[in-house]
Amino acid sequence: ALTDSAPGFGGMPCHLKSYDNYVTKGEEIAANKVKKFLDKQSGYWYLLTNIHLHLNHKYREIDQLVIGPSGVFIIDIKSFGGRITINGPHWKLADGSVRDDPVATMEGLWKDLANKFKRYEPRLHKVYIRTALLFTRSDIIFTSNGLVKQYCFLLEDSSTELSRLFFEKHEPAAHQIRK
């Protein structure tokens, strides 16, 4: 049965607010595709891009913060592709560069945002929060266990992947704030 929060039911404009310039072209492309997808969904959706939130005594940059009927989504846009080797707290990219594990970074953001919700409004303890990495390139190959793939979504097949992101609830990639 369709409800007012089911994908494809109704459709209202998504409200997009950019707080800073896009750092990469991929961030801009991702914002436009996510907005276009959310415009077709029911309920009120808000897409905030390139925002800086004061969390846990420091400012954290968030590529996309989506707020809608199915929850709050913290999305980090990634524009790299190719083979990614995951080795503990680091990702080795196809070009040989090494980065801190973005999944762990997103989990830190989730914890900080959940704690902020709990401090400022106790009734928000049941808000569903999900973190995700949205890749603008489709040639990603992970060499790791499958757990990381729960966090990763491809922009290329945006309709299917964005439905999976915004309407399927998963653990541990998604979390519900607990008292």
PDB file of C-alpha atoms in Angstrom:
ATOM      1  CA  ALA A   1       0.000   0.000   0.000  1.00  0.00           C
ATOM      2  CA  LEU A   2       1.215   3.477  -0.795  1.00  0.00           C
ATOM      3  CA  THR A   3       1.576   5.909   2.049  1.00  0.00           C
ATOM      4  CA  ASP A   4       2.399   9.575   2.024  1.00  0.00           C
ATOM      5  CA  SER A   5       6.078   8.710   2.465  1.00  0.00           C
ATOM      6  CA  ALA A   6       6.267   5.944  -0.159  1.00  0.00           C
ATOM      7  CA  PRO A   7       8.551   6.595  -3.131  1.00  0.00           C
ATOM      8  CA  GLY A   8       6.750   7.880  -6.176  1.00  0.00           C
ATOM      9  CA  PHE A   9       3.574   8.868  -4.329  1.00  0.00           C
ATOM     10  CA  GLY A  10       2.638  12.427  -5.125  1.00  0.00           C
ATOM     11  CA  GLY A  11       5.639  14.660  -5.514  1.00  0.00           C
ATOM     12  CA  MET A  12       6.499  18.045  -4.093  1.00  0.00           C
ATOM     13  CA  PRO A  13       9.404  20.319  -4.849  1.00  0.00           C
ATOM     14  CA  CYS A  14      12.486  19.620  -2.794  1.00  0.00           C
ATOM     15  CA  HIS A  15      13.867  22.715  -1.095  1.00  0.00           C
ATOM     16  CA  LEU A  16      17.544  23.159  -1.968  1.00  0.00           C
ATOM     17  CA  LYS A  17      19.746  25.510   0.025  1.00  0.00           C
ATOM     18  CA  SER A  18      23.475  25.800  -0.702  1.00  0.00           C
ATOM     19  CA  TYR A  19      25.480  27.364   2.099  1.00  0.00           C
ATOM     20  CA  ASP A  20      28.826  27.539   0.339  1.00  0.00           C
ATOM     21  CA  ASN A  21      30.339  26.955  -3.097  1.00  0.00           C
ATOM     22  CA  TYR A  22      30.626  23.386  -4.319  1.00  0.00           C
ATOM     23  CA  VAL A  23      34.156  22.123  -3.784  1.00  0.00           C
ATOM     24  CA  THR A  24      34.065  19.822  -6.831  1.00  0.00           C
ATOM     25  CA  LYS A  25      31.980  19.572  -9.989  1.00  0.00           C
ATOM     26  CA  GLY A  26      30.866  16.168  -8.676  1.00  0.00           C
ATOM     27  CA  GLU A  27      29.254  17.821  -5.639  1.00  0.00           C
ATOM     28  CA  GLU A  28      27.229  20.107  -7.905  1.00  0.00           C
ATOM     29  CA  ILE A  29      26.155  17.243 -10.186  1.00  0.00           C
ATOM     30  CA  ALA A  30      25.186  15.150  -7.151  1.00  0.00           C
ATOM     31  CA  ALA A  31      23.139  17.988  -5.615  1.00  0.00           C
ATOM     32  CA  ASN A  32      21.204  18.465  -8.864  1.00  0.00           C
ATOM     33  CA  LYS A  33      20.490  14.739  -9.270  1.00  0.00           C
ATOM     34  CA  VAL A  34      19.469  14.280  -5.644  1.00  0.00           C
ATOM     35  CA  LYS A  35      17.174  17.315  -5.861  1.00  0.00           C
ATOM     36  CA  LYS A  36      15.605  16.024  -9.087  1.00  0.00           C
ATOM     37  CA  PHE A  37      14.971  12.646  -7.414  1.00  0.00           C
ATOM     38  CA  LEU A  38      13.506  14.197  -4.254  1.00  0.00           C
ATOM     39  CA  ASP A  39      11.255  16.504  -6.306  1.00  0.00           C
ATOM     40  CA  LYS A  40       9.355  13.354  -7.371  1.00  0.00           C
ATOM     41  CA  GLN A  41       8.864  12.061  -3.817  1.00  0.00           C
ATOM     42  CA  SER A  42       6.001  12.821  -1.493  1.00  0.00           C
ATOM     43  CA  GLY A  43       6.340  14.872   1.636  1.00  0.00           C
ATOM     44  CA  TYR A  44       8.596  17.782   2.361  1.00  0.00           C
ATOM     45  CA  TRP A  45      12.270  17.276   1.581  1.00  0.00           C
ATOM     46  CA  TYR A  46      15.117  19.656   2.334  1.00  0.00           C
ATOM     47  CA  LEU A  47      18.548  19.350   0.731  1.00  0.00           C
ATOM     48  CA  LEU A  48      21.216  21.450   2.419  1.00  0.00           C
ATOM     49  CA  THR A  49      24.589  21.470   0.680  1.00  0.00           C
ATOM     50  CA  ASN A  50      28.064  22.475   1.769  1.00  0.00           C
ATOM     51  CA  ILE A  51      27.117  23.353   5.296  1.00  0.00           C
ATOM     52  CA  HIS A  52      29.325  23.711   8.329  1.00  0.00           C
ATOM     53  CA  LEU A  53      27.845  22.502  11.599  1.00  0.00           C
ATOM     54  CA  HIS A  54      29.362  23.040  15.000  1.00  0.00           C
ATOM     55  CA  LEU A  55      29.500  19.491  16.369  1.00  0.00           C
ATOM     56  CA  ASN A  56      31.534  18.200  19.292  1.00  0.00           C
ATOM     57  CA  HIS A  57      33.439  21.486  19.755  1.00  0.00           C
ATOM     58  CA  LYS A  58      34.518  21.826  16.114  1.00  0.00           C
ATOM     59  CA  TYR A  59      33.062  22.771  12.763  1.00  0.00           C
ATOM     60  CA  ARG A  60      32.327  19.859  10.447  1.00  0.00           C
ATOM     61  CA  GLU A  61      31.773  20.298   6.708  1.00  0.00           C
ATOM     62  CA  ILE A  62      28.890  18.237   5.305  1.00  0.00           C
ATOM     63  CA  ASP A  63      28.462  17.885   1.534  1.00  0.00           C
ATOM     64  CA  GLN A  64      24.736  17.132   1.765  1.00  0.00           C
ATOM     65  CA  LEU A  65      22.300  17.024   4.660  1.00  0.00           C
ATOM     66  CA  VAL A  66      18.910  15.732   3.545  1.00  0.00           C
ATOM     67  CA  ILE A  67      15.901  16.025   5.840  1.00  0.00           C
ATOM     68  CA  GLY A  68      12.654  14.326   4.884  1.00  0.00           C
ATOM     69  CA  PRO A  69       9.802  12.072   5.959  1.00  0.00           C
ATOM     70  CA  SER A  70      12.032   8.986   6.142  1.00  0.00           C
ATOM     71  CA  GLY A  71      14.800  10.573   8.216  1.00  0.00           C
ATOM     72  CA  VAL A  72      17.944  12.665   8.220  1.00  0.00           C
ATOM     73  CA  PHE A  73      20.725  11.718   5.814  1.00  0.00           C
ATOM     74  CA  ILE A  74      24.354  12.840   6.032  1.00  0.00           C
ATOM     75  CA  ILE A  75      25.899  12.357   2.598  1.00  0.00           C
ATOM     76  CA  ASP A  76      29.527  12.691   1.603  1.00  0.00           C
ATOM     77  CA  ILE A  77      30.126  13.056  -2.142  1.00  0.00           C
ATOM     78  CA  LYS A  78      33.113  11.203  -3.593  1.00  0.00           C
ATOM     79  CA  SER A  79      34.359  11.892  -7.108  1.00  0.00           C
ATOM     80  CA  PHE A  80      37.138   9.309  -7.271  1.00  0.00           C
ATOM     81  CA  GLY A  81      36.818   5.855  -8.786  1.00  0.00           C
ATOM     82  CA  GLY A  82      38.709   2.739  -9.741  1.00  0.00           C
ATOM     83  CA  ARG A  83      40.020   0.099  -7.360  1.00  0.00           C
ATOM     84  CA  ILE A  84      39.825   1.046  -3.696  1.00  0.00           C
ATOM     85  CA  THR A  85      41.754  -1.111  -1.277  1.00  0.00           C
ATOM     86  CA  ILE A  86      40.488  -0.855   2.269  1.00  0.00           C
ATOM     87  CA  ASN A  87      43.140  -1.540   4.859  1.00  0.00           C
ATOM     88  CA  GLY A  88      42.030  -0.832   8.416  1.00  0.00           C
ATOM     89  CA  PRO A  89      41.522   2.897   8.937  1.00  0.00           C
ATOM     90  CA  HIS A  90      42.748   3.833   5.436  1.00  0.00           C
ATOM     91  CA  TRP A  91      41.583   3.630   1.842  1.00  0.00           C
ATOM     92  CA  LYS A  92      44.184   3.302  -0.900  1.00  0.00           C
ATOM     93  CA  LEU A  93      42.851   4.794  -4.125  1.00  0.00           C
ATOM     94  CA  ALA A  94      43.581   3.750  -7.711  1.00  0.00           C
ATOM     95  CA  ASP A  95      46.079   6.614  -8.097  1.00  0.00           C
ATOM     96  CA  GLY A  96      48.080   5.278  -5.123  1.00  0.00           C
ATOM     97  CA  SER A  97      47.032   8.008  -2.703  1.00  0.00           C
ATOM     98  CA  VAL A  98      45.867   7.055   0.768  1.00  0.00           C
ATOM     99  CA  ARG A  99      42.930   8.623   2.625  1.00  0.00           C
ATOM    100  CA  ASP A 100      41.405   8.172   6.028  1.00  0.00           C
ATOM    101  CA  ASP A 101      38.437   5.808   5.949  1.00  0.00           C
ATOM    102  CA  PRO A 102      35.461   8.023   4.974  1.00  0.00           C
ATOM    103  CA  VAL A 103      33.018   5.519   6.488  1.00  0.00           C
ATOM    104  CA  ALA A 104      34.602   6.041   9.906  1.00  0.00           C
ATOM    105  CA  THR A 105      34.468   9.806   9.356  1.00  0.00           C
ATOM    106  CA  MET A 106      30.762   9.584   8.527  1.00  0.00           C
ATOM    107  CA  GLU A 107      30.121   7.475  11.624  1.00  0.00           C
ATOM    108  CA  GLY A 108      31.786  10.201  13.682  1.00  0.00           C
ATOM    109  CA  LEU A 109      29.488  12.780  12.102  1.00  0.00           C
ATOM    110  CA  TRP A 110      26.484  10.567  12.863  1.00  0.00           C
ATOM    111  CA  LYS A 111      27.431  10.281  16.538  1.00  0.00           C
ATOM    112  CA  ASP A 112      28.061  14.019  16.834  1.00  0.00           C
ATOM    113  CA  LEU A 113      24.734  14.917  15.186  1.00  0.00           C
ATOM    114  CA  ALA A 114      22.806  12.343  17.247  1.00  0.00           C
ATOM    115  CA  ASN A 115      24.294  13.743  20.450  1.00  0.00           C
ATOM    116  CA  LYS A 116      23.422  17.298  19.383  1.00  0.00           C
ATOM    117  CA  PHE A 117      19.821  16.242  18.742  1.00  0.00           C
ATOM    118  CA  LYS A 118      19.592  14.600  22.162  1.00  0.00           C
ATOM    119  CA  ARG A 119      21.049  17.642  23.951  1.00  0.00           C
ATOM    120  CA  TYR A 120      18.844  20.247  22.300  1.00  0.00           C
ATOM    121  CA  GLU A 121      15.557  18.395  21.918  1.00  0.00           C
ATOM    122  CA  PRO A 122      15.000  15.131  23.806  1.00  0.00           C
ATOM    123  CA  ARG A 123      12.000  14.249  21.606  1.00  0.00           C
ATOM    124  CA  LEU A 124      14.374  13.860  18.660  1.00  0.00           C
ATOM    125  CA  HIS A 125      15.832  10.657  20.112  1.00  0.00           C
ATOM    126  CA  LYS A 126      13.788   8.592  17.653  1.00  0.00           C
ATOM    127  CA  VAL A 127      14.865  10.407  14.496  1.00  0.00           C
ATOM    128  CA  TYR A 128      16.289   7.997  11.940  1.00  0.00           C
ATOM    129  CA  ILE A 129      19.750   9.104  10.806  1.00  0.00           C
ATOM    130  CA  ARG A 130      21.712   7.478   8.019  1.00  0.00           C
ATOM    131  CA  THR A 131      25.184   8.194   6.735  1.00  0.00           C
ATOM    132  CA  ALA A 132      26.220   7.498   3.169  1.00  0.00           C
ATOM    133  CA  LEU A 133      28.945   7.950   0.593  1.00  0.00           C
ATOM    134  CA  LEU A 134      27.590   8.913  -2.817  1.00  0.00           C
ATOM    135  CA  PHE A 135      30.023   8.210  -5.650  1.00  0.00           C
ATOM    136  CA  THR A 136      29.780  10.284  -8.822  1.00  0.00           C
ATOM    137  CA  ARG A 137      31.839   7.731 -10.794  1.00  0.00           C
ATOM    138  CA  SER A 138      30.550   4.241 -11.559  1.00  0.00           C
ATOM    139  CA  ASP A 139      33.891   2.424 -11.873  1.00  0.00           C
ATOM    140  CA  ILE A 140      34.314   1.765  -8.135  1.00  0.00           C
ATOM    141  CA  ILE A 141      35.791  -1.614  -7.176  1.00  0.00           C
ATOM    142  CA  PHE A 142      36.167  -2.319  -3.459  1.00  0.00           C
ATOM    143  CA  THR A 143      38.687  -4.851  -2.193  1.00  0.00           C
ATOM    144  CA  SER A 144      37.254  -5.497   1.257  1.00  0.00           C
ATOM    145  CA  ASN A 145      34.403  -7.210   3.006  1.00  0.00           C
ATOM    146  CA  GLY A 146      30.903  -6.325   1.820  1.00  0.00           C
ATOM    147  CA  LEU A 147      30.036  -4.267   4.889  1.00  0.00           C
ATOM    148  CA  VAL A 148      31.415  -1.060   3.339  1.00  0.00           C
ATOM    149  CA  LYS A 149      29.011  -1.397   0.407  1.00  0.00           C
ATOM    150  CA  GLN A 150      26.081  -0.716   2.756  1.00  0.00           C
ATOM    151  CA  TYR A 151      27.378   2.848   3.024  1.00  0.00           C
ATOM    152  CA  CYS A 152      28.156   3.364  -0.675  1.00  0.00           C
ATOM    153  CA  PHE A 153      25.766   4.460  -3.394  1.00  0.00           C
ATOM    154  CA  LEU A 154      26.320   5.194  -7.079  1.00  0.00           C
ATOM    155  CA  LEU A 155      24.958   8.361  -8.607  1.00  0.00           C
ATOM    156  CA  GLU A 156      24.971   6.880 -12.118  1.00  0.00           C
ATOM    157  CA  ASP A 157      21.969   4.625 -11.447  1.00  0.00           C
ATOM    158  CA  SER A 158      20.443   7.408  -9.393  1.00  0.00           C
ATOM    159  CA  SER A 159      16.808   6.327  -9.260  1.00  0.00           C
ATOM    160  CA  THR A 160      17.511   2.830  -7.915  1.00  0.00           C
ATOM    161  CA  GLU A 161      20.394   3.841  -5.683  1.00  0.00           C
ATOM    162  CA  LEU A 162      18.663   6.905  -4.243  1.00  0.00           C
ATOM    163  CA  SER A 163      15.525   4.863  -3.495  1.00  0.00           C
ATOM    164  CA  ARG A 164      17.755   2.396  -1.663  1.00  0.00           C
ATOM    165  CA  LEU A 165      19.387   5.235   0.259  1.00  0.00           C
ATOM    166  CA  PHE A 166      16.281   7.179   1.267  1.00  0.00           C
ATOM    167  CA  PHE A 167      13.691   4.426   1.697  1.00  0.00           C
ATOM    168  CA  GLU A 168      15.452   1.237   2.880  1.00  0.00           C
ATOM    169  CA  LYS A 169      16.495   1.125   6.504  1.00  0.00           C
ATOM    170  CA  HIS A 170      19.755  -0.698   7.261  1.00  0.00           C
ATOM    171  CA  GLU A 171      21.941  -1.414  10.264  1.00  0.00           C
ATOM    172  CA  PRO A 172      24.755  -0.655  10.940  1.00  0.00           C
ATOM    173  CA  ALA A 173      24.923   1.821   8.038  1.00  0.00           C
ATOM    174  CA  ALA A 174      21.862   3.528   9.421  1.00  0.00           C
ATOM    175  CA  HIS A 175      21.164   4.357  13.021  1.00  0.00           C
ATOM    176  CA  GLN A 176      18.333   5.397  15.235  1.00  0.00           C
ATOM    177  CA  ILE A 177      19.195   7.693  18.092  1.00  0.00           C
ATOM    178  CA  ARG A 178      18.713   5.932  21.397  1.00  0.00           C
ATOM    179  CA  LYS A 179      18.278   7.429  24.857  1.00  0.00           C
TER     180      LYS A 179
END
